[in-house]
Amino acid sequence: MTSILIAEDEQRIASFVEKGLRAAGFTTVIASTGPDALGFALSGSFDLVLLDIGLPGLDGFAVLHAIRERDAALPVIMLTARTSVADTVAGLSEGANDYVPKPFKFDELLARVRLRLREAGPRAEQTLDAGEVSLDLLTRRASVAGRSIDLSAREFALLEEFLRHPDQVLSREQLLSRVWGIDFDPGSNVVDVYVRYLREKLGASHIETVRGMGYRLR
Ligand code: CA
């Protein structure tokens, strides 16, 4: 999972950003003071920091400066209501990777986050491929033969499970447990329903039914 630190003391903005990032598949932690933000940022548990400039205790520029003394590579995007050129230049010359003035549209912020994560370089595992089917785990994009397809979060998780087990037959029980976290028989055909959704989006030939056993990605 990609983890993002949200250093923001305005609770309304922090929750709004957190909600959006979680829906986009990231894990998040909120820090509401400068010293907390610095502690989290240097913990090594985060892939990117969203850093408000006006933070209590230690402002965003001081936090950024302290981060850069210890970690040159951690992507940092500054958030601020101050939109003057001088602040932008100060932030970028201190080693911020990007700068987003408030107020912003969430989609714009998300696009910046994804871009900066991508630039930050190859993570251990970013894409899963099998034949024509490809999943980008970072950007949450799926494609078939280069054509991008829209998947819901659950469809994405199901396809990811298939791609992690190429050529293996996965039973309904295994899929229920790994994708839905359900370890009992709920007496529903939810797996079959979602396999059908995936077939409609990927093309039916990509997922094979193995009678009496389950499904296999081809
Ligand atoms: Ca603030």
Short mmCIF file of C-alpha atoms and ligand atoms in Angstrom, two decimals:
data_model
loop_
_atom_site.label_atom_id
_atom_site.label_comp_id
_atom_site.label_asym_id
_atom_site.label_seq_id
_atom_site.Cartn_x
_atom_site.Cartn_y
_atom_site.Cartn_z
CA MET A 1 0.00 0.00 0.00
CA THR A 2 1.15 3.50 -0.78
CA SER A 3 1.06 5.71 2.33
CA ILE A 4 0.56 9.44 2.30
CA LEU A 5 1.12 11.81 5.21
CA ILE A 6 -1.34 14.71 5.33
CA ALA A 7 0.23 17.51 7.36
CA GLU A 8 -2.66 19.95 7.72
CA ASP A 9 -4.08 21.67 10.80
CA GLU A 10 -7.43 22.61 9.28
CA GLN A 11 -9.48 19.59 10.14
CA ARG A 12 -12.05 20.15 7.41
CA ILE A 13 -9.38 20.17 4.68
CA ALA A 14 -7.48 17.26 6.23
CA SER A 15 -10.60 15.06 6.33
CA PHE A 16 -11.62 16.03 2.81
CA VAL A 17 -8.19 15.11 1.46
CA GLU A 18 -8.02 11.94 3.54
CA LYS A 19 -11.41 10.74 2.34
CA GLY A 20 -10.46 11.27 -1.30
CA LEU A 21 -7.05 9.62 -0.99
CA ARG A 22 -8.50 6.59 0.77
CA ALA A 23 -11.15 6.22 -1.92
CA ALA A 24 -8.30 6.28 -4.44
CA GLY A 25 -6.64 3.35 -2.68
CA PHE A 26 -3.99 5.07 -0.55
CA THR A 27 -3.43 4.71 3.17
CA THR A 28 -3.23 8.01 5.03
CA VAL A 29 -2.22 9.55 8.35
CA ILE A 30 -3.05 13.12 9.40
CA ALA A 31 -0.60 15.25 11.38
CA SER A 32 -1.98 18.56 12.65
CA THR A 33 1.19 20.23 13.98
CA GLY A 34 4.60 20.87 12.48
CA PRO A 35 6.53 18.72 15.00
CA ASP A 36 4.11 15.80 14.51
CA ALA A 37 4.43 16.13 10.75
CA LEU A 38 8.21 16.05 10.94
CA GLY A 39 8.22 13.00 13.20
CA PHE A 40 5.93 11.06 10.87
CA ALA A 41 7.74 12.22 7.73
CA LEU A 42 11.07 10.92 9.05
CA SER A 43 9.62 7.61 10.25
CA GLY A 44 10.25 6.00 6.88
CA SER A 45 6.65 4.80 6.63
CA PHE A 46 5.45 7.28 4.03
CA ASP A 47 5.75 7.45 0.25
CA LEU A 48 4.71 11.09 -0.06
CA VAL A 49 3.95 14.10 2.16
CA LEU A 50 1.27 16.75 1.62
CA LEU A 51 2.60 19.65 3.64
CA ASP A 52 0.58 22.72 4.63
CA ILE A 53 2.71 25.83 5.08
CA GLY A 54 0.73 27.37 7.96
CA LEU A 55 1.17 24.69 10.63
CA PRO A 56 1.35 25.31 14.41
CA GLY A 57 4.62 24.63 16.23
CA LEU A 58 6.84 24.59 13.18
CA ASP A 59 5.74 25.96 9.83
CA GLY A 60 5.77 23.98 6.61
CA PHE A 61 9.00 25.51 5.34
CA ALA A 62 10.82 24.58 8.56
CA VAL A 63 9.39 21.07 8.41
CA LEU A 64 10.47 20.75 4.79
CA HIS A 65 13.96 22.01 5.59
CA ALA A 66 14.32 19.45 8.39
CA ILE A 67 12.98 16.65 6.18
CA ARG A 68 15.51 17.47 3.46
CA GLU A 69 18.42 17.32 5.91
CA ARG A 70 17.62 13.69 6.49
CA ASP A 71 15.76 12.50 3.41
CA ALA A 72 16.45 13.94 -0.02
CA ALA A 73 14.13 11.62 -1.89
CA LEU A 74 10.79 11.75 -0.07
CA PRO A 75 8.28 13.49 -2.39
CA VAL A 76 6.76 16.58 -0.74
CA ILE A 77 3.87 18.60 -2.14
CA MET A 78 3.30 21.94 -0.40
CA LEU A 79 -0.30 23.06 0.26
CA THR A 80 -0.96 26.67 1.01
CA ALA A 81 -3.44 29.49 0.84
CA ARG A 82 -0.60 31.85 0.05
CA THR A 83 -0.45 31.91 -3.70
CA SER A 84 2.26 34.50 -4.20
CA VAL A 85 5.17 33.76 -6.49
CA ALA A 86 7.63 34.39 -3.66
CA ASP A 87 6.21 31.55 -1.57
CA THR A 88 6.21 29.20 -4.52
CA VAL A 89 9.85 29.89 -5.22
CA ALA A 90 10.78 29.59 -1.54
CA GLY A 91 9.05 26.20 -1.29
CA LEU A 92 10.52 24.81 -4.45
CA SER A 93 14.03 26.01 -3.67
CA GLU A 94 13.79 24.41 -0.22
CA GLY A 95 13.27 21.11 -1.99
CA ALA A 96 9.52 20.75 -2.38
CA ASN A 97 8.59 18.66 -5.39
CA ASP A 98 5.40 20.54 -6.12
CA TYR A 99 3.12 23.24 -4.90
CA VAL A 100 -0.70 23.27 -4.80
CA PRO A 101 -2.46 26.51 -3.84
CA LYS A 102 -5.64 26.33 -1.76
CA PRO A 103 -8.45 26.08 -2.54
CA PHE A 104 -7.88 23.19 -4.93
CA LYS A 105 -10.08 20.62 -6.60
CA PHE A 106 -9.40 17.17 -5.21
CA ASP A 107 -8.88 15.67 -8.67
CA GLU A 108 -6.10 18.18 -9.33
CA LEU A 109 -4.37 17.27 -6.10
CA LEU A 110 -4.74 13.56 -6.85
CA ALA A 111 -3.20 14.02 -10.30
CA ARG A 112 -0.19 15.78 -8.71
CA VAL A 113 0.15 13.07 -6.07
CA ARG A 114 0.19 10.32 -8.69
CA LEU A 115 2.63 12.21 -10.89
CA ARG A 116 5.08 12.83 -8.03
CA LEU A 117 4.84 9.21 -6.86
CA ARG A 118 5.57 8.03 -10.38
CA GLU A 119 8.57 10.34 -10.65
CA ALA A 120 9.84 9.17 -7.29
CA GLY A 121 10.90 6.07 -9.10
CA PRO A 122 10.23 2.41 -9.35
CA ARG A 123 8.77 0.88 -6.27
CA ALA A 124 9.34 -2.78 -5.58
CA GLU A 125 6.17 -3.68 -7.37
CA GLN A 126 4.26 -1.26 -9.45
CA THR A 127 2.67 -3.20 -12.25
CA LEU A 128 1.28 -6.68 -12.65
CA ASP A 129 0.97 -8.14 -16.14
CA ALA A 130 -0.37 -11.30 -17.68
CA GLY A 131 -0.56 -11.44 -21.45
CA GLU A 132 -2.62 -8.47 -22.60
CA VAL A 133 -3.87 -7.57 -19.13
CA SER A 134 -1.94 -5.03 -17.10
CA LEU A 135 -2.57 -3.38 -13.72
CA ASP A 136 -0.70 -0.36 -12.45
CA LEU A 137 -0.87 -0.70 -8.66
CA LEU A 138 0.28 2.86 -8.08
CA THR A 139 -2.09 4.73 -10.36
CA ARG A 140 -4.83 2.07 -10.02
CA ARG A 141 -5.16 1.89 -13.80
CA ALA A 142 -6.04 -1.25 -15.67
CA SER A 143 -5.57 -1.96 -19.35
CA VAL A 144 -6.17 -4.73 -21.87
CA ALA A 145 -3.97 -4.75 -24.96
CA GLY A 146 -3.07 -1.12 -24.26
CA ARG A 147 -6.71 -0.02 -23.99
CA SER A 148 -7.46 1.38 -20.57
CA ILE A 149 -10.54 0.10 -18.72
CA ASP A 150 -12.45 1.45 -15.73
CA LEU A 151 -12.69 -0.90 -12.77
CA SER A 152 -14.42 -0.45 -9.44
CA ALA A 153 -12.24 -0.91 -6.34
CA ARG A 154 -13.54 -4.47 -5.86
CA GLU A 155 -13.10 -5.42 -9.50
CA PHE A 156 -9.55 -4.10 -9.30
CA ALA A 157 -8.84 -6.17 -6.20
CA LEU A 158 -10.27 -9.29 -7.84
CA LEU A 159 -8.22 -8.84 -10.99
CA GLU A 160 -5.12 -8.16 -8.87
CA GLU A 161 -5.69 -11.50 -7.11
CA PHE A 162 -5.85 -13.30 -10.46
CA LEU A 163 -2.72 -11.55 -11.70
CA ARG A 164 -0.82 -12.51 -8.56
CA HIS A 165 -1.59 -16.16 -9.27
CA PRO A 166 -1.09 -16.65 -13.00
CA ASP A 167 -2.29 -19.96 -14.41
CA GLN A 168 -3.66 -21.07 -11.05
CA VAL A 169 -7.25 -22.10 -10.51
CA LEU A 170 -8.69 -19.97 -7.71
CA SER A 171 -11.72 -21.34 -5.90
CA ARG A 172 -14.70 -19.20 -4.93
CA GLU A 173 -13.71 -19.72 -1.27
CA GLN A 174 -10.16 -18.46 -1.89
CA LEU A 175 -11.42 -15.43 -3.77
CA LEU A 176 -14.04 -14.63 -1.11
CA SER A 177 -11.42 -14.83 1.58
CA ARG A 178 -8.68 -12.85 -0.19
CA VAL A 179 -10.74 -10.23 -2.00
CA TRP A 180 -13.74 -9.79 0.29
CA GLY A 181 -12.16 -10.91 3.58
CA ILE A 182 -15.04 -13.37 4.09
CA ASP A 183 -14.01 -16.73 5.54
CA PHE A 184 -17.40 -18.38 5.60
CA ASP A 185 -19.94 -19.25 2.93
CA PRO A 186 -22.24 -16.22 2.76
CA GLY A 187 -24.62 -18.21 0.59
CA SER A 188 -24.37 -15.69 -2.23
CA ASN A 189 -22.90 -15.78 -5.70
CA VAL A 190 -20.96 -12.52 -5.27
CA VAL A 191 -17.76 -14.02 -6.74
CA ASP A 192 -19.55 -15.21 -9.87
CA VAL A 193 -21.22 -11.83 -10.25
CA TYR A 194 -17.88 -9.99 -10.06
CA VAL A 195 -16.18 -12.45 -12.42
CA ARG A 196 -18.97 -11.66 -14.86
CA TYR A 197 -18.33 -7.93 -14.47
CA LEU A 198 -14.64 -8.47 -15.13
CA ARG A 199 -15.35 -10.60 -18.18
CA GLU A 200 -17.57 -7.88 -19.58
CA LYS A 201 -14.77 -5.36 -19.17
CA LEU A 202 -11.74 -7.46 -20.08
CA GLY A 203 -13.29 -9.71 -22.69
CA ALA A 204 -14.81 -13.06 -21.76
CA SER A 205 -11.86 -15.15 -22.93
CA HIS A 206 -9.53 -13.78 -20.25
CA ILE A 207 -11.12 -15.63 -17.34
CA GLU A 208 -11.77 -19.31 -17.70
CA THR A 209 -14.29 -21.30 -15.65
CA VAL A 210 -12.83 -24.56 -14.38
CA ARG A 211 -15.91 -26.61 -13.66
CA GLY A 212 -16.34 -27.60 -10.03
CA MET A 213 -13.09 -25.84 -9.05
CA GLY A 214 -13.19 -22.12 -9.71
CA TYR A 215 -11.68 -19.61 -12.09
CA ARG A 216 -8.37 -19.12 -13.82
CA LEU A 217 -6.88 -16.12 -15.62
CA ARG A 218 -5.70 -16.91 -19.12
CA CA B 1 -2.84 25.73 8.07
#
